[in-house]
Amino acid sequence: EAGVAQSPRYKIIEKRQSVAFWCNPISGHATLYWYQQILGQGPKLLIQFQNNGVVDDSQLPKDRFSAERLKGVDSTLKIQPAKLEDSAVYLCASSFGQGTNTEAFFGQGTRLTVV
Amino acid sequence: DAKTTQPNSMESNEEEPVHLPCNHSTISGTDYIHWYRQLPSQGPEYVIHGLTSNVNNRMASLAIAEDRKSSTLILHRATLRDAAVYYCILMRAGANSKLTFGKGITLSVRP
């Protein structure tokens, strides 16, 4: 079974530039998550989708971050404009359901460096 | 959401059992206890989860206290590959159930 695919693996941009990350979840998984992980910290949930609807985006900085999940499958996360503090690993995860009795599968992440 | 408390770090010897503790004194009746781990430069991976009864799978065992205010993840024979950050997470049942990570516990395994 193929895992969660993310691209690119690494990205370096200057502050105030824009950047986009792409995620392809495991086939058939209805729930998709985007996390931000700053060095030395645990992952922080940015947004959670159920199919193509948003379940939770309470911690997404909406003035600069946006995310969409087209047709309930692939998803993109965009930052525009980027700030130095956005340097982090961005993790995508998916799960079959939304409930507490399911496990989430994570991609390897995209490491973003803002200079 | 109910919080979990874990020690910052723990050391173990290879091929010995490891007990990773987690306190969750404000756990509610509908909270599931999940454990994930994150190897260096990898995304987190699922380890195990449970509600009330102890659970076993091929990776680990989860021992849940009778009052559910604490739990212990047990690795029966630690290997060098088990060196990772282990996260104990409470996941509340409901439409908005989500996986909220804390700082986790860093496990080091000595050869």
mmCIF file of C-alpha atoms in Angstrom:
data_model
loop_
_atom_site.group_PDB
_atom_site.id
_atom_site.type_symbol
_atom_site.label_atom_id
_atom_site.label_comp_id
_atom_site.label_asym_id
_atom_site.label_seq_id
_atom_site.Cartn_x
_atom_site.Cartn_y
_atom_site.Cartn_z
ATOM 1 C CA GLU A 1 0.000 0.000 0.000
ATOM 2 C CA ALA A 2 1.410 3.378 -1.019
ATOM 3 C CA GLY A 3 1.865 5.861 1.799
ATOM 4 C CA VAL A 4 1.117 9.563 2.022
ATOM 5 C CA ALA A 5 3.111 11.402 -0.620
ATOM 6 C CA GLN A 6 4.336 14.944 -0.143
ATOM 7 C CA SER A 7 6.324 17.260 -2.356
ATOM 8 C CA PRO A 8 8.674 18.939 -2.439
ATOM 9 C CA ARG A 9 10.864 17.445 0.306
ATOM 10 C CA TYR A 10 12.815 20.635 0.800
ATOM 11 C CA LYS A 11 12.199 24.270 -0.086
ATOM 12 C CA ILE A 12 14.191 27.423 0.569
ATOM 13 C CA ILE A 13 12.574 30.785 -0.094
ATOM 14 C CA GLU A 14 13.117 34.392 0.846
ATOM 15 C CA LYS A 15 10.758 36.120 3.240
ATOM 16 C CA ARG A 16 7.726 37.691 1.582
ATOM 17 C CA GLN A 17 7.799 35.102 -1.211
ATOM 18 C CA SER A 18 5.016 32.571 -1.626
ATOM 19 C CA VAL A 19 5.261 28.784 -1.498
ATOM 20 C CA ALA A 20 2.965 25.812 -1.995
ATOM 21 C CA PHE A 21 3.110 22.265 -0.714
ATOM 22 C CA TRP A 22 1.310 19.294 -2.192
ATOM 23 C CA CYS A 23 -0.058 16.182 -0.512
ATOM 24 C CA ASN A 24 -1.506 12.994 -1.969
ATOM 25 C CA PRO A 25 -3.165 10.945 0.793
ATOM 26 C CA ILE A 26 -3.623 7.199 0.906
ATOM 27 C CA SER A 27 -6.334 6.113 -1.504
ATOM 28 C CA GLY A 28 -9.743 5.969 0.140
ATOM 29 C CA HIS A 29 -8.799 8.069 3.152
ATOM 30 C CA ALA A 30 -11.479 10.661 3.814
ATOM 31 C CA THR A 31 -9.668 12.653 6.480
ATOM 32 C CA LEU A 32 -6.621 14.759 5.680
ATOM 33 C CA TYR A 33 -4.528 16.829 8.087
ATOM 34 C CA TRP A 34 -1.830 19.462 7.678
ATOM 35 C CA TYR A 35 0.591 19.985 10.557
ATOM 36 C CA GLN A 36 3.413 22.440 11.169
ATOM 37 C CA GLN A 37 6.388 21.185 13.165
ATOM 38 C CA ILE A 38 8.921 23.727 14.358
ATOM 39 C CA LEU A 39 12.299 22.323 15.358
ATOM 40 C CA GLY A 40 12.216 20.811 18.846
ATOM 41 C CA GLN A 41 8.418 20.906 19.151
ATOM 42 C CA GLY A 42 5.599 18.481 18.527
ATOM 43 C CA PRO A 43 3.489 18.831 15.372
ATOM 44 C CA LYS A 44 0.799 21.525 15.515
ATOM 45 C CA LEU A 45 -2.443 20.934 13.642
ATOM 46 C CA LEU A 46 -3.112 23.649 11.057
ATOM 47 C CA ILE A 47 -6.163 22.299 9.258
ATOM 48 C CA GLN A 48 -8.241 19.132 9.066
ATOM 49 C CA PHE A 49 -10.407 18.131 6.098
ATOM 50 C CA GLN A 50 -13.158 15.550 5.941
ATOM 51 C CA ASN A 51 -13.445 14.753 2.230
ATOM 52 C CA ASN A 52 -13.259 18.270 0.741
ATOM 53 C CA GLY A 53 -14.841 20.080 3.671
ATOM 54 C CA VAL A 54 -12.927 21.813 6.463
ATOM 55 C CA VAL A 55 -13.485 20.295 9.916
ATOM 56 C CA ASP A 56 -11.036 22.431 11.886
ATOM 57 C CA ASP A 57 -8.849 25.347 10.843
ATOM 58 C CA SER A 58 -8.746 27.149 14.161
ATOM 59 C CA GLN A 59 -4.936 27.265 14.259
ATOM 60 C CA LEU A 60 -4.388 28.198 10.619
ATOM 61 C CA PRO A 61 -3.024 31.771 10.270
ATOM 62 C CA LYS A 62 -5.575 32.717 7.676
ATOM 63 C CA ASP A 63 -3.997 36.036 6.804
ATOM 64 C CA ARG A 64 -1.150 34.192 5.099
ATOM 65 C CA PHE A 65 -1.933 30.466 4.999
ATOM 66 C CA SER A 66 -4.545 28.799 2.825
ATOM 67 C CA ALA A 67 -5.352 25.190 2.065
ATOM 68 C CA GLU A 68 -7.670 23.376 -0.246
ATOM 69 C CA ARG A 69 -8.563 19.798 -0.982
ATOM 70 C CA LEU A 70 -9.889 19.385 -4.474
ATOM 71 C CA LYS A 71 -12.387 16.592 -5.111
ATOM 72 C CA GLY A 72 -11.678 15.204 -1.658
ATOM 73 C CA VAL A 73 -8.322 13.727 -2.675
ATOM 74 C CA ASP A 74 -5.113 15.755 -3.125
ATOM 75 C CA SER A 75 -4.475 18.850 -1.063
ATOM 76 C CA THR A 76 -2.298 21.936 -1.300
ATOM 77 C CA LEU A 77 -1.128 24.226 1.473
ATOM 78 C CA LYS A 78 0.017 27.716 0.508
ATOM 79 C CA ILE A 79 1.859 30.415 2.392
ATOM 80 C CA GLN A 80 1.740 33.952 0.996
ATOM 81 C CA PRO A 81 3.755 35.911 2.013
ATOM 82 C CA ALA A 82 6.174 33.812 4.025
ATOM 83 C CA LYS A 83 7.789 35.025 7.235
ATOM 84 C CA LEU A 84 10.975 33.858 8.905
ATOM 85 C CA GLU A 85 8.957 32.147 11.651
ATOM 86 C CA ASP A 86 7.287 29.911 9.059
ATOM 87 C CA SER A 87 10.509 27.892 8.826
ATOM 88 C CA ALA A 88 9.374 24.424 9.833
ATOM 89 C CA VAL A 89 8.520 20.961 8.571
ATOM 90 C CA TYR A 90 5.027 20.758 7.101
ATOM 91 C CA LEU A 91 3.483 17.336 7.564
ATOM 92 C CA CYS A 92 0.482 15.903 5.794
ATOM 93 C CA ALA A 93 -1.425 12.959 7.254
ATOM 94 C CA SER A 94 -4.508 11.000 6.295
ATOM 95 C CA SER A 95 -6.846 8.536 7.949
ATOM 96 C CA PHE A 96 -9.683 6.348 6.746
ATOM 97 C CA GLY A 97 -12.198 7.886 9.101
ATOM 98 C CA GLN A 98 -12.438 10.795 11.444
ATOM 99 C CA GLY A 99 -13.095 8.917 14.607
ATOM 100 C CA THR A 100 -10.965 8.116 17.571
ATOM 101 C CA ASN A 101 -10.631 4.482 16.590
ATOM 102 C CA THR A 102 -8.604 5.104 13.446
ATOM 103 C CA GLU A 103 -4.901 5.619 12.939
ATOM 104 C CA ALA A 104 -3.387 8.447 10.970
ATOM 105 C CA PHE A 105 -0.619 7.901 8.433
ATOM 106 C CA PHE A 106 1.944 10.647 7.951
ATOM 107 C CA GLY A 107 4.060 11.663 5.001
ATOM 108 C CA GLN A 108 7.752 12.466 5.356
ATOM 109 C CA GLY A 109 7.058 16.174 5.324
ATOM 110 C CA THR A 110 8.332 19.228 3.499
ATOM 111 C CA ARG A 111 11.134 21.119 5.209
ATOM 112 C CA LEU A 112 10.700 24.849 4.571
ATOM 113 C CA THR A 113 13.467 27.329 5.256
ATOM 114 C CA VAL A 114 12.628 31.018 5.000
ATOM 115 C CA VAL A 115 15.665 33.294 4.744
ATOM 116 C CA ASP B 1 -9.186 19.216 25.588
ATOM 117 C CA ALA B 2 -7.632 17.010 28.261
ATOM 118 C CA LYS B 3 -3.852 17.277 28.493
ATOM 119 C CA THR B 4 -1.159 14.650 28.869
ATOM 120 C CA THR B 5 2.079 14.905 30.844
ATOM 121 C CA GLN B 6 5.188 12.975 29.892
ATOM 122 C CA PRO B 7 8.799 13.096 31.127
ATOM 123 C CA ASN B 8 11.101 14.921 28.739
ATOM 124 C CA SER B 9 13.424 12.010 28.145
ATOM 125 C CA MET B 10 14.288 8.440 29.059
ATOM 126 C CA GLU B 11 17.218 6.128 28.406
ATOM 127 C CA SER B 12 17.149 2.379 27.988
ATOM 128 C CA ASN B 13 19.466 -0.456 27.052
ATOM 129 C CA GLU B 14 19.124 -2.444 23.882
ATOM 130 C CA GLU B 15 17.122 -5.678 24.204
ATOM 131 C CA GLU B 16 15.631 -4.630 27.546
ATOM 132 C CA PRO B 17 11.985 -3.686 28.130
ATOM 133 C CA VAL B 18 11.057 -0.011 28.208
ATOM 134 C CA HIS B 19 8.133 1.524 30.076
ATOM 135 C CA LEU B 20 7.121 4.982 28.903
ATOM 136 C CA PRO B 21 4.695 6.697 31.308
ATOM 137 C CA CYS B 22 1.951 9.184 30.548
ATOM 138 C CA ASN B 23 -0.285 11.050 32.966
ATOM 139 C CA HIS B 24 -3.719 12.260 31.916
ATOM 140 C CA SER B 25 -5.546 13.101 35.131
ATOM 141 C CA THR B 26 -8.298 15.124 33.404
ATOM 142 C CA ILE B 27 -9.201 12.391 30.919
ATOM 143 C CA SER B 28 -12.891 12.113 30.095
ATOM 144 C CA GLY B 29 -14.875 8.957 29.536
ATOM 145 C CA THR B 30 -14.867 9.344 25.757
ATOM 146 C CA ASP B 31 -11.146 10.038 25.365
ATOM 147 C CA TYR B 32 -9.095 7.396 23.605
ATOM 148 C CA ILE B 33 -5.387 7.128 24.482
ATOM 149 C CA HIS B 34 -3.194 7.112 21.383
ATOM 150 C CA TRP B 35 0.568 6.711 21.090
ATOM 151 C CA TYR B 36 2.587 7.825 18.108
ATOM 152 C CA ARG B 37 6.325 7.928 17.649
ATOM 153 C CA GLN B 38 8.575 9.993 15.437
ATOM 154 C CA LEU B 39 11.922 8.717 14.270
ATOM 155 C CA PRO B 40 14.572 11.299 13.305
ATOM 156 C CA SER B 41 13.729 13.086 10.035
ATOM 157 C CA GLN B 42 10.484 11.112 9.642
ATOM 158 C CA GLY B 43 6.823 11.876 10.041
ATOM 159 C CA PRO B 44 5.076 10.444 13.121
ATOM 160 C CA GLU B 45 3.883 6.852 12.951
ATOM 161 C CA TYR B 46 1.054 5.186 14.817
ATOM 162 C CA VAL B 47 2.028 2.817 17.607
ATOM 163 C CA ILE B 48 -1.084 1.791 19.516
ATOM 164 C CA HIS B 49 -4.304 3.070 21.040
ATOM 165 C CA GLY B 50 -6.859 2.017 23.636
ATOM 166 C CA LEU B 51 -9.839 3.130 25.672
ATOM 167 C CA THR B 52 -10.078 1.133 28.891
ATOM 168 C CA SER B 53 -8.533 -2.305 28.487
ATOM 169 C CA ASN B 54 -4.869 -3.084 27.997
ATOM 170 C CA VAL B 55 -3.931 -3.509 24.343
ATOM 171 C CA ASN B 56 -1.217 -5.448 22.559
ATOM 172 C CA ASN B 57 0.006 -5.317 18.990
ATOM 173 C CA ARG B 58 3.140 -6.282 17.116
ATOM 174 C CA MET B 59 4.905 -3.061 18.072
ATOM 175 C CA ALA B 60 4.058 -2.556 21.726
ATOM 176 C CA SER B 61 1.655 -2.982 24.620
ATOM 177 C CA LEU B 62 -0.473 -0.305 26.235
ATOM 178 C CA ALA B 63 -1.271 -0.635 29.915
ATOM 179 C CA ILE B 64 -4.085 1.624 31.100
ATOM 180 C CA ALA B 65 -4.626 2.319 34.801
ATOM 181 C CA GLU B 66 -7.951 1.289 36.221
ATOM 182 C CA ASP B 67 -8.955 4.925 36.845
ATOM 183 C CA ARG B 68 -7.595 5.831 33.354
ATOM 184 C CA LYS B 69 -5.635 8.748 34.787
ATOM 185 C CA SER B 70 -2.376 7.290 33.536
ATOM 186 C CA SER B 71 -1.072 4.821 30.991
ATOM 187 C CA THR B 72 2.198 3.160 30.081
ATOM 188 C CA LEU B 73 3.557 2.247 26.679
ATOM 189 C CA ILE B 74 5.645 -0.902 26.904
ATOM 190 C CA LEU B 75 8.283 -1.845 24.354
ATOM 191 C CA HIS B 76 9.140 -5.437 25.195
ATOM 192 C CA ARG B 77 12.668 -5.498 23.766
ATOM 193 C CA ALA B 78 14.121 -2.150 22.808
ATOM 194 C CA THR B 79 16.197 -1.940 19.663
ATOM 195 C CA LEU B 80 18.327 0.923 18.395
ATOM 196 C CA ARG B 81 15.593 1.608 15.850
ATOM 197 C CA ASP B 82 13.186 2.381 18.709
ATOM 198 C CA ALA B 83 15.089 5.583 19.555
ATOM 199 C CA ALA B 84 12.491 8.247 18.819
ATOM 200 C CA VAL B 85 10.146 10.822 20.303
ATOM 201 C CA TYR B 86 7.037 9.124 21.682
ATOM 202 C CA TYR B 87 3.807 11.093 21.925
ATOM 203 C CA CYS B 88 0.931 10.205 24.235
ATOM 204 C CA ILE B 89 -2.253 11.814 22.878
ATOM 205 C CA LEU B 90 -5.858 11.899 24.030
ATOM 206 C CA MET B 91 -8.389 11.832 21.236
ATOM 207 C CA ARG B 92 -11.935 12.800 22.190
ATOM 208 C CA ALA B 93 -14.771 11.031 20.443
ATOM 209 C CA GLY B 94 -17.031 13.256 18.416
ATOM 210 C CA ALA B 95 -17.361 15.038 15.131
ATOM 211 C CA ASN B 96 -14.326 17.208 15.744
ATOM 212 C CA SER B 97 -11.957 14.576 17.099
ATOM 213 C CA LYS B 98 -8.391 15.574 16.297
ATOM 214 C CA LEU B 99 -4.849 14.468 16.947
ATOM 215 C CA THR B 100 -3.163 17.100 19.132
ATOM 216 C CA PHE B 101 0.528 16.509 19.834
ATOM 217 C CA GLY B 102 2.437 17.676 22.914
ATOM 218 C CA LYS B 103 6.213 17.676 23.319
ATOM 219 C CA GLY B 104 6.500 13.922 23.760
ATOM 220 C CA ILE B 105 9.236 11.925 25.449
ATOM 221 C CA THR B 106 12.594 11.366 23.795
ATOM 222 C CA LEU B 107 13.731 7.763 24.129
ATOM 223 C CA SER B 108 17.426 6.978 23.757
ATOM 224 C CA VAL B 109 18.567 3.362 23.393
ATOM 225 C CA ARG B 110 22.094 2.387 24.407
ATOM 226 C CA PRO B 111 23.771 -0.478 22.532
#
